[in-house]
């Protein structure tokens, strides 16, 4: 066994900058063969398995979606959608 720590699925997801479901899917697919179920911590995964699976520790989160150059997001009017609904359906 490695001298590196074992991380819970949640810790592994946070350390690798991926979702918890990504770690679960990778474990279920057999990409993390050293993962074992601990009675107290739940599934724990060796750091070496994460690295062997191509995951990077402390990887930055992917950037937020950015609007293409030359486009601008339309602001939402205060009170939306109620103000639009009033125009469509009339007052209460």
Coordinates of C-alpha atoms in Angstrom, one line a residue:
X1 CA 0.0 0.0 0.0
X2 CA 1.1 3.6 -0.7
X3 CA 2.3 5.9 2.0
X4 CA 0.1 8.6 0.4
X5 CA -3.2 9.4 2.2
X6 CA -6.6 7.9 1.4
X7 CA -9.2 10.4 0.6
X8 CA -13.0 10.1 0.9
X9 CA -14.9 10.5 -2.4
X10 CA -15.9 14.0 -1.4
X11 CA -12.3 15.0 -0.5
X12 CA -11.0 13.4 -3.7
X13 CA -13.6 15.4 -5.8
X14 CA -12.6 18.7 -4.0
X15 CA -8.9 18.0 -4.4
X16 CA -9.2 17.1 -8.1
X17 CA -11.6 19.9 -9.0
X18 CA -14.3 17.5 -10.2
X19 CA -17.8 16.6 -9.1
X20 CA -18.5 13.9 -6.6
X21 CA -20.5 12.0 -9.2
X22 CA -17.3 12.0 -11.4
X23 CA -15.4 10.3 -8.7
X24 CA -18.2 7.8 -8.1
X25 CA -18.4 7.0 -11.8
X26 CA -14.7 6.6 -12.1
X27 CA -14.7 4.3 -9.0
X28 CA -17.6 2.2 -10.4
X29 CA -15.9 1.9 -13.8
X30 CA -12.8 0.4 -12.1
X31 CA -10.6 3.4 -12.7
X32 CA -9.8 3.6 -9.0
X33 CA -8.9 -0.1 -8.1
X34 CA -7.5 0.6 -4.7
X35 CA -10.7 2.2 -3.4
X36 CA -12.1 0.5 -0.4
X37 CA -15.2 1.0 1.8
X38 CA -14.3 2.1 5.3
X39 CA -17.0 1.5 7.9
X40 CA -16.5 5.1 9.3
X41 CA -15.5 7.2 6.3
X42 CA -17.3 5.5 3.5
X43 CA -15.4 4.9 0.3
X44 CA -11.8 6.0 0.5
X45 CA -9.5 6.3 -2.5
X46 CA -5.7 6.2 -2.5
X47 CA -4.1 9.4 -4.0
X48 CA -2.0 7.2 -6.3
X49 CA -5.2 5.8 -7.9
X50 CA -6.4 9.3 -8.6
X51 CA -3.1 10.2 -10.2
X52 CA -3.0 6.9 -12.2
X53 CA -6.6 7.6 -13.4
X54 CA -5.3 10.9 -14.9
X55 CA -6.9 13.2 -12.3
X56 CA -4.7 16.0 -11.0
X57 CA -4.7 17.0 -7.4
X58 CA -5.6 20.7 -6.7
X59 CA -6.6 21.1 -10.3
X60 CA -8.4 24.4 -10.8
X61 CA -12.1 24.3 -11.4
X62 CA -13.1 24.8 -15.0
X63 CA -13.9 28.4 -15.9
X64 CA -17.5 29.7 -15.9
X65 CA -19.1 29.8 -19.3
X66 CA -18.2 33.1 -21.1
X67 CA -20.4 34.7 -23.7
X68 CA -18.8 34.7 -27.1
X69 CA -17.0 37.9 -28.1
X70 CA -19.3 40.6 -29.4
X71 CA -22.3 39.3 -27.5
X72 CA -23.8 40.7 -24.3
X73 CA -26.1 39.0 -21.9
X74 CA -29.4 40.7 -21.5
X75 CA -30.2 41.9 -18.0
X76 CA -33.2 40.6 -16.3
X77 CA -35.7 43.2 -15.3
X78 CA -36.5 43.5 -11.5
X79 CA -39.5 41.5 -10.6
X80 CA -39.2 39.3 -13.6
X81 CA -41.1 37.1 -14.5
X82 CA -44.0 38.6 -12.6
X83 CA -43.9 41.9 -14.5
X84 CA -44.0 40.0 -17.8
X85 CA -46.7 37.7 -16.6
X86 CA -48.9 40.7 -15.7
X87 CA -48.5 42.0 -19.2
X88 CA -49.5 38.6 -20.6
X89 CA -52.3 37.7 -18.3
X90 CA -53.5 40.9 -16.9
X91 CA -53.6 42.0 -13.2
X92 CA -54.7 39.6 -10.5

